[in-house]
Amino acid sequence: MDPRTETQPAPIDLPGGGDWLAWVSQRCQDQLDEARRQAGLVKAGSSDAPVVLVAWNKAETAIANAEAVSLWAEVHPDAEVRDRADDLSQQVQKYVTELGLDRDLYAVFDRLATESDLSGLDADARRVLEHTLRDFRRAGVDRDEATRDRLRELSEQGVKLSQDFGRNIRDDVRSIRISPERLAGLPDDYRAAHEPGDDGLVTITTDYPDLVPFITFGADAEARHELALAQNNVAWPANDAVLQQLLAVRRETAELLGYASWPDYDTEVKMIGNGQAVADFIDRVGEAAKERARDEVGVLLERKRVDDPSADTVATYDSRYYSELVRREQYDVDGQVVRTYFPFEQVRQGLLDVTGRLFGLGWTPVSREDAGTWHDEVASYDVDLDGTRIGRIHLDLHPREGKFKHAAQFDMVKGIAGEQLPEGVLVCNFNRGLMEHDEVVTLFHEFGHLVHHVLAGQGEWARFSGVATEWDFVEAPSQMLEEWAWDADVLATFARNEAGETIPADLVAAMRRAEQFGKGLYAVQQMSYAARSYWFHAGAHDDLTAYGDELQRRYSVFPPLDGAHMHCAFGHLDGYSSGYYTYMWSLVIAKDLFSAFDRDDLFAADVALAYRDKVLAMGGREDAADLVADFLGRPYSFDSWAAWLAE
């Protein structure tokens, strides 16, 4: 027997080549049954706080296991399994809503808080009780019967609409058909992978491995325009109506619960605190970055006029292409040369080696036969710390039909000490050959979520397991890990071209200098997305396309794209709702966290392990601001972010 399994639970037994439909259904139903059983024990009315909280923790663990069924709707290659997972997710969320509105269940916790002796509870248990009572209130348990009935209806509608929104994006892969000569500027391996069809035309899809190189290197402006229109019309018109309905459900929910707006409801449990603070943050960042963004778009326009002397504007589909030319011509960084140092398999192994060294972790490959995964391209690894298996991860990193189209980490199992091993899945859509450097950065970012999930899955309470901090902090650890993908010494450990030559340090230095260009453009464009996320939810708007274009003009330096309806494919409007500001808010904190590291020695064990133990491993056991302060020795500030923007 593997000695690592003696002190930890085993991973879950996935069916591999077996009957996935039956397995997905049975696991979800078993977990729902267990949740009901444990909730029944809570409602038995014990006044012993530890007894009640242990039963409730088991109920929450089972609910989390049942909720993980949504993963299969995003990744399973069988459409029947994906559809069944969607149906089961609706059942799970219906049960979660019922629990949140169960007055008898709430009364048990209320009595514990007001009448029981809580002196025997530690800080974590007290926090569980406090958060549980808060969640009951936010669910509407204290509202009248008619209101609670309407909240149930709205919850069911919201779940179905969210699923429809995501499914419409996932299933709508668009494409353009162009002649081979319009591939001018594209790398040789890209052109070789896109042979003409019988009609002599080449198909370019909106999947990332097609899209990203094309808009970065494609010299044909009109072809870039055509592909940008295809990308920005994914799920149009279907998702326009779906999104309007989803926004209406959220507005009514917030109103019934006594909040002035959905953003006020949404932010109550986030670091930022209230909706107006989001609007103020968006304006603050936008104003701070606007002058730099204007200067940078002026540089792009000057370069565009070399090709088109009559040009008077830079379109969104010009941005990556001309930014690449500016970096090549003014910073001596050629993206087509850079990508030769990043073959996918090499990058994946390098990522494991870097994070293993940084956090003291081991990654042991698990065969597909032993892991029982859902596709032969999924790579699985056991995670070891000090010789003990502490988790398992699965990397599903290439596109296929019916799969989630973006990049994200999904929970498969929340880790509970002595009960179940944390398991997470990284879902991305990278090329199987050479990677762009920004894709390498993305892979480091998303893997940061996976590390967080595993390290924070070693505690007692399901509520605090994994990436369980306030939602506007969750991106910070991943954004900080991106820094390792920009360090010459780190990249030298795995970035090699076909001839075996390591990426030169002076090229990495040039890449870092070139990376400074475009920060203003990035910040204001992010604020245009954050503004859509916030203002779409803050009030009703009859025409989301027109209002989105207005916000684009207000916050970005790129004009709206005529004929585009990007909100229909903006998946974050579902999962992040009004909280897309999170990415920039977290970046502020990420830059501050990184200030504690020695840039000349990013593997220094003292700071890396302190960060691992004081921030990542804590999960949701403390407020994020307190975790950051414990690590930095002071409260977080904007100073590091402001310095980064000014570089």
XYZ file of C-alpha atoms in Angstrom:
647
model
C 0.000 0.000 0.000
C 1.142 3.525 -0.751
C 2.194 4.888 2.686
C 0.795 8.306 1.826
C -2.746 6.945 2.077
C -2.412 5.718 5.660
C -3.022 9.094 7.312
C -5.317 10.669 4.744
C -8.574 9.647 3.067
C -8.417 8.255 -0.461
C -9.429 10.278 -3.520
C -12.947 9.703 -4.811
C -13.413 6.756 -7.137
C -14.168 8.224 -10.579
C -15.697 5.830 -13.117
C -13.116 6.292 -15.896
C -14.398 4.250 -18.824
C -17.499 3.172 -16.904
C -21.054 4.511 -16.706
C -20.622 8.217 -16.013
C -24.309 8.996 -16.272
C -25.158 6.576 -13.488
C -22.166 7.603 -11.374
C -22.876 11.340 -11.577
C -26.528 10.778 -10.693
C -25.809 8.397 -7.820
C -23.063 10.490 -6.230
C -25.177 13.623 -6.292
C -28.232 11.841 -4.891
C -26.214 10.121 -2.165
C -24.755 13.438 -1.062
C -28.163 15.125 -1.021
C -29.533 12.271 1.077
C -26.640 12.654 3.517
C -27.190 16.412 3.719
C -30.866 15.863 4.536
C -29.967 13.309 7.189
C -27.480 15.616 8.885
C -29.814 18.612 8.670
C -32.436 16.451 10.354
C -30.017 15.778 13.202
C -29.474 19.520 13.583
C -33.225 20.105 13.739
C -33.564 17.476 16.459
C -33.029 20.452 18.739
C -29.882 19.727 20.735
C -28.694 22.650 22.842
C -25.138 21.325 22.777
C -23.357 23.713 20.397
C -20.497 21.354 19.433
C -22.956 18.546 18.620
C -25.079 20.831 16.440
C -22.132 22.362 14.635
C -20.540 18.991 13.874
C -23.791 17.762 12.310
C -24.144 21.023 10.378
C -20.572 20.729 9.140
C -21.343 17.267 7.817
C -24.442 18.644 6.104
C -22.422 21.448 4.508
C -19.769 18.955 3.420
C -22.388 16.815 1.698
C -23.941 19.885 0.063
C -20.546 20.942 -1.299
C -20.048 17.430 -2.680
C -23.451 17.597 -4.355
C -22.824 21.083 -5.746
C -19.669 19.795 -7.433
C -21.949 18.065 -9.949
C -21.838 21.351 -11.888
C -18.258 20.476 -12.901
C -19.499 17.698 -15.155
C -21.768 20.117 -17.018
C -18.648 22.053 -17.986
C -16.148 19.331 -18.873
C -17.703 15.977 -19.643
C -17.415 14.987 -23.325
C -20.853 13.304 -23.314
C -23.710 15.791 -23.864
C -26.114 13.494 -22.005
C -23.912 13.643 -18.906
C -23.613 17.424 -19.206
C -27.392 17.809 -19.442
C -27.965 15.473 -16.500
C -25.448 17.445 -14.450
C -27.367 20.637 -15.205
C -30.624 19.014 -14.073
C -29.011 17.769 -10.876
C -27.517 21.189 -10.175
C -31.011 22.620 -10.242
C -32.116 20.039 -7.676
C -29.140 20.825 -5.444
C -29.726 24.563 -5.543
C -33.431 24.073 -4.876
C -32.516 22.144 -1.730
C -29.968 24.784 -0.682
C -32.653 27.451 -1.065
C -35.080 25.419 1.038
C -32.475 25.064 3.781
C -31.823 28.782 3.807
C -35.538 29.491 4.275
C -36.141 26.758 6.873
C -37.284 28.606 9.998
C -37.072 25.535 12.238
C -33.461 25.015 11.214
C -32.686 28.686 11.731
C -34.275 28.590 15.180
C -31.758 25.966 16.302
C -28.818 28.236 15.474
C -30.540 31.303 16.857
C -31.070 29.521 20.191
C -27.442 28.433 20.234
C -26.290 32.002 19.766
C -28.619 33.511 22.355
C -29.215 30.807 24.974
C -26.420 28.228 24.889
C -23.044 28.163 26.573
C -20.546 28.875 23.789
C -17.481 29.013 26.019
C -16.300 25.629 24.763
C -16.216 26.722 21.115
C -12.931 27.740 19.546
C -12.617 30.727 17.207
C -13.320 28.665 14.086
C -16.514 27.161 15.516
C -17.738 30.586 16.622
C -17.077 31.912 13.141
C -19.089 29.028 11.654
C -22.033 29.938 13.861
C -21.805 33.644 13.063
C -21.593 33.054 9.311
C -24.418 30.528 9.398
C -26.759 33.011 11.066
C -25.702 35.686 8.585
C -26.437 33.386 5.651
C -29.914 32.546 6.954
C -30.704 36.249 7.166
C -29.361 36.863 3.649
C -31.503 33.986 2.371
C -34.653 35.654 3.733
C -35.554 33.297 6.561
C -36.945 36.226 8.575
C -39.339 37.364 5.804
C -43.057 36.593 5.680
C -44.376 33.449 4.018
C -45.373 35.111 0.752
C -41.934 36.687 0.414
C -40.183 33.412 1.184
C -42.287 31.663 -1.458
C -41.327 34.289 -4.025
C -37.642 33.984 -3.059
C -37.870 30.251 -3.724
C -39.308 30.926 -7.176
C -36.636 33.500 -7.945
C -33.879 31.150 -6.855
C -35.110 28.393 -9.163
C -35.425 30.837 -12.038
C -31.945 32.204 -11.374
C -30.325 28.772 -11.429
C -31.951 27.855 -14.743
C -31.105 31.201 -16.309
C -27.480 30.941 -15.167
C -27.223 27.495 -16.711
C -28.782 28.721 -19.961
C -26.383 31.669 -20.069
C -23.332 29.456 -19.637
C -24.579 26.739 -21.982
C -25.263 29.236 -24.765
C -21.657 30.453 -24.538
C -20.211 26.960 -24.235
C -22.076 25.577 -27.244
C -21.709 28.529 -29.615
C -18.310 28.266 -31.298
C -18.268 30.687 -34.201
C -15.848 30.911 -37.079
C -14.792 32.828 -40.144
C -13.763 31.399 -43.509
C -10.900 33.142 -45.252
C -8.435 32.546 -48.053
C -4.967 31.256 -47.080
C -3.196 34.470 -48.073
C -5.129 36.276 -45.331
C -3.065 34.332 -42.775
C -0.179 36.728 -43.418
C 1.816 37.380 -40.267
C 0.772 34.172 -38.493
C 3.487 31.784 -37.230
C 4.448 28.846 -39.433
C 3.049 26.248 -37.020
C -0.297 28.093 -36.950
C -0.491 28.198 -40.752
C 0.454 24.519 -40.954
C -2.361 23.648 -38.551
C -4.913 25.558 -40.656
C -4.927 23.905 -44.057
C -7.524 25.031 -46.618
C -10.642 22.944 -47.047
C -12.009 21.574 -50.311
C -13.293 25.045 -51.176
C -9.838 26.535 -50.741
C -10.765 28.448 -47.583
C -9.337 28.246 -44.063
C -11.568 28.027 -40.978
C -10.636 30.140 -37.954
C -12.789 29.603 -34.854
C -13.424 31.660 -31.734
C -11.770 29.001 -29.560
C -8.715 30.474 -27.826
C -5.981 28.487 -29.646
C -7.320 29.932 -32.935
C -8.376 33.338 -31.672
C -5.409 34.550 -29.606
C -2.595 34.065 -32.164
C -4.784 35.450 -34.955
C -5.596 38.758 -33.257
C -1.996 39.022 -32.022
C -0.093 38.286 -35.228
C -2.616 38.434 -38.086
C -1.655 41.273 -40.453
C -5.009 41.355 -42.268
C -6.961 44.051 -40.406
C -10.296 43.168 -41.944
C -9.827 39.495 -41.047
C -9.101 40.508 -37.453
C -12.236 42.638 -37.580
C -14.321 39.711 -38.846
C -12.998 37.378 -36.150
C -13.516 40.008 -33.437
C -17.128 40.402 -34.532
C -17.596 36.638 -34.423
C -16.081 36.456 -30.939
C -18.140 39.377 -29.639
C -21.367 37.918 -30.975
C -21.049 34.486 -29.376
C -24.414 33.603 -27.779
C -26.130 36.577 -29.449
C -29.080 37.042 -29.551
C -30.061 34.219 -27.175
C -28.149 35.488 -24.165
C -29.434 39.046 -24.458
C -32.888 37.923 -23.328
C -31.453 35.434 -20.831
C -29.270 38.099 -19.231
C -32.122 40.602 -18.975
C -34.191 37.993 -17.155
C -31.283 37.052 -14.877
C -30.659 40.694 -13.984
C -34.352 41.163 -13.216
C -34.329 38.106 -10.929
C -31.348 39.495 -9.035
C -32.870 42.970 -8.690
C -36.117 41.587 -7.315
C -34.262 39.245 -4.952
C -32.267 42.113 -3.493
C -35.394 44.243 -3.125
C -37.312 41.491 -1.320
C -34.387 41.057 1.071
C -34.371 44.752 1.902
C -31.322 45.929 -0.045
C -31.207 49.055 -2.178
C -29.674 47.161 -5.096
C -28.165 43.831 -6.080
C -24.609 45.223 -5.754
C -25.399 46.222 -2.152
C -26.580 42.677 -1.443
C -23.642 41.129 -3.288
C -20.936 43.222 -1.611
C -22.197 42.854 1.958
C -20.011 39.753 2.336
C -17.029 41.074 0.384
C -14.008 43.113 1.412
C -15.285 46.213 -0.350
C -18.432 46.334 1.791
C -21.098 48.112 -0.287
C -22.177 48.853 -3.832
C -21.253 52.527 -3.910
C -17.699 51.587 -2.937
C -17.524 49.491 -6.130
C -18.591 52.441 -8.282
C -16.064 54.652 -6.498
C -13.280 52.078 -6.961
C -13.995 51.771 -10.685
C -13.829 55.542 -11.065
C -10.675 55.785 -8.956
C -8.777 53.208 -11.009
C -10.126 54.565 -14.277
C -9.017 58.070 -13.433
C -5.599 56.909 -12.218
C -4.929 55.012 -15.450
C -6.630 57.264 -18.016
C -3.672 59.540 -18.816
C -1.293 56.630 -19.259
C -3.874 54.809 -21.395
C -4.253 57.850 -23.663
C -0.506 58.057 -24.115
C -0.320 54.348 -24.945
C -3.172 54.402 -27.440
C -1.406 57.365 -29.060
C 1.659 55.159 -29.552
C -0.528 52.446 -31.120
C -2.183 54.967 -33.431
C 1.186 56.316 -34.541
C 2.284 52.778 -35.416
C -1.010 52.032 -37.179
C -0.552 55.098 -39.382
C 2.619 53.536 -40.758
C 0.319 50.936 -42.328
C -2.680 53.236 -42.873
C -1.829 56.963 -43.002
C -5.533 57.857 -42.888
C -6.153 56.027 -39.588
C -7.718 58.172 -36.883
C -8.601 55.537 -34.293
C -7.394 52.241 -32.820
C -10.079 49.565 -32.618
C -10.215 46.825 -29.998
C -9.187 44.289 -32.643
C -6.118 46.425 -33.432
C -4.917 46.562 -29.843
C -3.110 43.233 -29.489
C -1.717 43.355 -33.035
C -0.199 46.819 -32.779
C 0.900 46.285 -29.183
C 2.824 43.272 -30.476
C 4.411 45.374 -33.232
C 5.357 48.123 -30.775
C 6.984 45.600 -28.470
C 8.836 44.016 -31.378
C 10.019 47.257 -32.965
C 10.557 49.478 -29.923
C 11.430 46.929 -27.220
C 13.060 44.232 -29.385
C 10.609 41.550 -28.250
C 9.233 39.335 -31.010
C 6.299 37.280 -29.741
C 6.851 34.709 -32.476
C 10.366 34.116 -31.174
C 9.257 34.156 -27.544
C 6.630 31.451 -28.100
C 9.267 28.998 -29.385
C 10.539 28.691 -25.801
C 7.169 27.566 -24.477
C 6.077 24.143 -25.787
C 2.997 23.130 -23.829
C 4.279 19.905 -22.235
C 7.448 21.653 -21.106
C 5.505 24.542 -19.587
C 3.172 22.236 -17.702
C 6.055 20.342 -16.127
C 7.902 23.579 -15.419
C 4.856 24.953 -13.616
C 4.738 21.888 -11.378
C 8.457 22.117 -10.653
C 8.293 25.837 -9.828
C 5.266 25.636 -7.544
C 6.577 22.483 -5.914
C 9.859 24.185 -5.054
C 8.128 27.380 -3.944
C 5.577 25.807 -1.608
C 7.355 22.595 -0.609
C 4.951 20.399 -2.557
C 5.400 17.239 -4.610
C 3.340 16.326 -7.683
C 3.132 12.600 -8.415
C 1.560 11.660 -11.771
C -1.479 9.372 -11.570
C -2.374 7.277 -14.594
C -5.757 7.754 -16.214
C -6.610 4.169 -15.277
C -5.949 4.883 -11.603
C -7.486 8.372 -11.627
C -10.583 7.328 -13.588
C -10.813 10.653 -15.401
C -13.335 11.745 -18.037
C -10.978 12.325 -20.979
C -7.619 10.997 -22.091
C -6.085 14.491 -22.223
C -6.705 15.082 -18.515
C -3.474 14.843 -16.497
C -3.842 13.919 -12.809
C -1.374 14.302 -9.931
C -1.305 13.467 -6.252
C -0.134 16.397 -4.129
C 2.412 15.625 -1.402
C 3.572 17.680 1.557
C 6.344 16.259 3.732
C 5.738 12.784 2.298
C 1.985 12.772 2.949
C -0.613 12.963 0.230
C -2.740 16.042 0.899
C -4.775 16.248 -2.297
C -5.247 15.368 -5.938
C -5.454 17.701 -8.933
C -6.654 17.203 -12.497
C -5.469 19.378 -15.401
C -7.936 19.570 -18.322
C -6.141 22.126 -20.455
C -7.159 21.797 -24.129
C -10.353 22.760 -25.987
C -12.970 20.316 -27.224
C -16.585 20.432 -28.258
C -19.043 21.140 -25.456
C -16.351 22.111 -22.939
C -16.143 25.295 -20.846
C -14.581 27.932 -23.110
C -12.467 30.015 -20.761
C -10.026 29.312 -17.903
C -11.059 28.481 -14.342
C -10.494 26.195 -11.370
C -13.414 23.995 -10.310
C -13.866 22.137 -7.036
C -14.359 18.404 -7.288
C -14.057 17.744 -3.542
C -13.626 20.169 -0.643
C -10.964 18.849 1.700
C -12.011 17.988 5.266
C -9.322 16.710 7.630
C -9.704 12.975 8.190
C -12.863 12.823 6.051
C -12.148 13.625 2.421
C -9.143 14.617 0.345
C -9.299 17.951 -1.528
C -9.524 17.500 -5.282
C -9.617 20.298 -7.827
C -9.796 20.588 -11.585
C -8.076 23.193 -13.735
C -10.095 23.809 -16.899
C -8.389 25.795 -19.671
C -8.234 25.945 -23.472
C -4.589 26.101 -24.477
C -2.881 25.095 -27.691
C -1.335 21.629 -27.674
C 1.824 22.996 -29.309
C 3.561 26.293 -28.632
C 2.100 28.703 -26.089
C 2.095 32.499 -26.140
C 3.812 33.930 -23.076
C 0.566 35.507 -21.884
C -0.929 32.005 -21.928
C 1.938 30.842 -19.712
C 1.036 33.681 -17.345
C -2.614 32.593 -17.437
C -1.639 29.015 -16.606
C 0.381 30.179 -13.583
C -2.574 32.334 -12.506
C -5.178 29.596 -12.707
C -2.867 27.058 -11.088
C -2.642 29.432 -8.145
C -6.328 28.771 -7.456
C -5.660 25.041 -7.511
C -2.800 25.323 -5.007
C -5.015 27.486 -2.781
C -7.815 24.908 -2.959
C -5.551 22.047 -1.889
C -3.537 23.812 0.807
C -6.691 25.254 2.391
C -8.386 21.856 2.303
C -6.688 20.432 5.391
C -8.985 21.835 8.071
C -12.066 20.758 9.983
C -14.799 23.015 8.600
C -16.311 22.727 5.118
C -17.273 26.386 5.217
C -13.617 27.464 5.374
C -12.177 24.799 3.059
C -10.417 25.763 -0.141
C -10.742 29.164 -1.792
C -13.215 30.297 0.863
C -12.192 33.904 1.508
C -14.270 36.912 0.502
C -14.836 36.737 -3.238
C -12.992 39.967 -4.021
C -9.814 38.498 -2.525
C -9.789 35.149 -4.331
C -7.868 36.416 -7.377
C -5.047 37.992 -5.354
C -3.002 34.820 -4.675
C -3.293 33.797 -8.324
C -2.374 37.234 -9.602
C 0.673 37.231 -7.366
C 1.805 33.844 -8.700
C 1.904 35.395 -12.192
C 5.083 37.193 -11.084
C 7.013 33.908 -11.241
C 6.182 33.622 -14.950
C 8.055 36.892 -15.563
C 11.263 36.068 -13.688
C 14.327 35.164 -15.774
C 15.719 32.688 -13.236
C 12.362 30.957 -12.933
C 11.788 30.791 -16.685
C 15.301 29.437 -17.181
C 14.230 26.284 -15.341
C 11.813 25.222 -18.098
C 11.657 27.658 -21.052
C 13.669 26.064 -23.842
C 13.258 26.001 -27.611
C 13.386 23.008 -29.915
C 17.192 23.216 -30.080
C 17.344 22.920 -26.293
C 18.417 26.539 -25.818
C 17.235 28.250 -22.626
C 15.369 31.510 -23.001
C 18.035 34.266 -22.779
C 17.984 36.451 -19.694
C 18.271 39.587 -21.836
C 15.159 38.525 -23.774
C 13.236 38.111 -20.519
C 14.478 41.529 -19.410
C 13.226 42.984 -22.684
C 9.899 41.189 -22.193
C 9.575 42.774 -18.765
C 10.292 46.227 -20.189
C 7.809 45.637 -22.991
C 5.233 44.393 -20.497
C 5.206 47.847 -18.950
C 3.697 49.134 -22.167
C -0.065 48.664 -22.160
C -0.707 48.730 -18.412
C -2.832 51.824 -18.740
C -4.773 50.293 -21.625
C -5.303 47.142 -19.579
C -6.530 49.046 -16.527
C -9.088 51.198 -18.333
C -10.382 48.288 -20.413
C -10.785 46.240 -17.239
C -12.739 49.123 -15.732
C -15.040 49.160 -18.753
C -15.798 45.496 -18.049
C -16.166 46.177 -14.324
C -18.532 49.044 -15.087
C -20.741 46.777 -17.193
C -20.744 44.215 -14.400
C -21.688 46.822 -11.784
C -24.094 49.116 -13.650
C -25.964 46.313 -15.433
C -26.867 45.084 -11.944
C -27.378 48.466 -10.280
C -30.457 49.339 -12.336
C -32.631 48.285 -15.283
C -31.528 49.096 -18.849
C -33.681 48.350 -21.883
C -30.779 48.021 -24.337
C -27.723 46.338 -22.837
C -25.738 46.686 -26.051
C -26.259 50.449 -26.207
C -25.601 50.909 -22.490
C -22.518 48.709 -22.666
C -21.232 50.825 -25.552
C -21.830 53.955 -23.463
C -19.775 52.500 -20.616
C -17.052 51.503 -23.083
C -16.804 55.109 -24.266
C -16.798 56.376 -20.676
C -14.030 54.144 -19.301
C -11.983 52.752 -22.199
C -9.884 54.468 -24.840
C -11.055 51.997 -27.478
C -14.366 52.765 -29.208
C -17.199 50.208 -29.093
C -17.178 47.657 -31.890
C -20.134 48.301 -34.184
C -22.363 45.265 -34.565
C -20.952 43.540 -31.455
C -22.890 42.350 -28.408
C -20.061 41.326 -26.088
C -22.272 41.094 -22.985
C -23.836 37.942 -24.398
C -20.492 36.115 -24.175
C -19.312 37.850 -20.983
C -19.531 34.772 -18.763
C -18.430 36.676 -15.666
C -21.790 38.468 -15.645
C -23.169 35.196 -14.337
C -20.535 33.862 -11.958
C -19.201 37.215 -10.735
C -22.504 39.104 -11.149
C -21.785 42.725 -10.151
C -18.297 41.893 -8.919
C -15.960 41.962 -11.925
C -14.150 44.813 -10.149
C -12.694 41.927 -8.121
C -9.866 41.423 -10.624
C -8.454 44.914 -10.149
C -9.235 45.023 -6.423
C -7.347 41.756 -5.996
C -4.486 43.051 -8.131
C -4.030 45.926 -5.698
C -3.618 43.375 -2.892
C -1.511 41.019 -5.031
C 1.035 43.746 -5.707
C 1.205 44.445 -1.978
C 1.628 40.752 -1.133
C 4.439 40.455 -3.669
C 6.272 43.366 -2.044
C 7.226 40.967 0.772
C 9.235 38.741 -1.608
C 12.842 39.285 -2.621
C 12.821 39.914 -6.394
C 16.375 38.576 -6.559
C 15.390 35.279 -4.918
C 11.756 34.389 -5.520
C 12.285 30.934 -4.007
C 13.452 32.218 -0.613
C 11.904 29.662 1.718
C 11.190 31.852 4.726
C 8.807 34.244 2.986
C 7.320 31.622 0.637
C 6.419 29.238 3.444
C 5.126 32.063 5.641
C 2.859 33.083 2.783
C 1.791 29.461 2.254
C 0.886 28.971 5.910
C -0.479 32.413 6.811
C -2.526 33.114 3.681
C -3.127 30.074 1.476
C -3.506 27.337 4.085
C -5.920 29.407 6.167
C -8.748 29.232 3.632
C -11.677 31.201 5.019
C -10.824 30.878 8.708
C -10.213 34.623 9.003
C -11.185 37.710 7.025
C -8.891 38.287 4.061
C -7.724 41.664 5.353
C -6.560 39.974 8.559
C -4.745 37.218 6.641
C -2.903 39.825 4.576
C -2.032 41.879 7.648
C -0.714 38.792 9.440
C 1.585 38.031 6.504
C 2.731 41.591 5.758
C 2.800 42.763 9.362
C 0.574 45.716 8.405
C -2.747 46.426 6.646
C -2.731 46.254 2.832
C -2.403 49.509 0.877
C -2.635 50.895 -2.671
C 1.004 51.977 -2.675
C 2.495 48.939 -4.437
C -0.213 48.999 -7.099
C 0.257 52.724 -7.712
C 4.011 52.199 -8.031
C 3.389 49.356 -10.502
C 1.106 51.533 -12.626
C 3.686 54.327 -12.670
C 6.609 52.076 -13.718
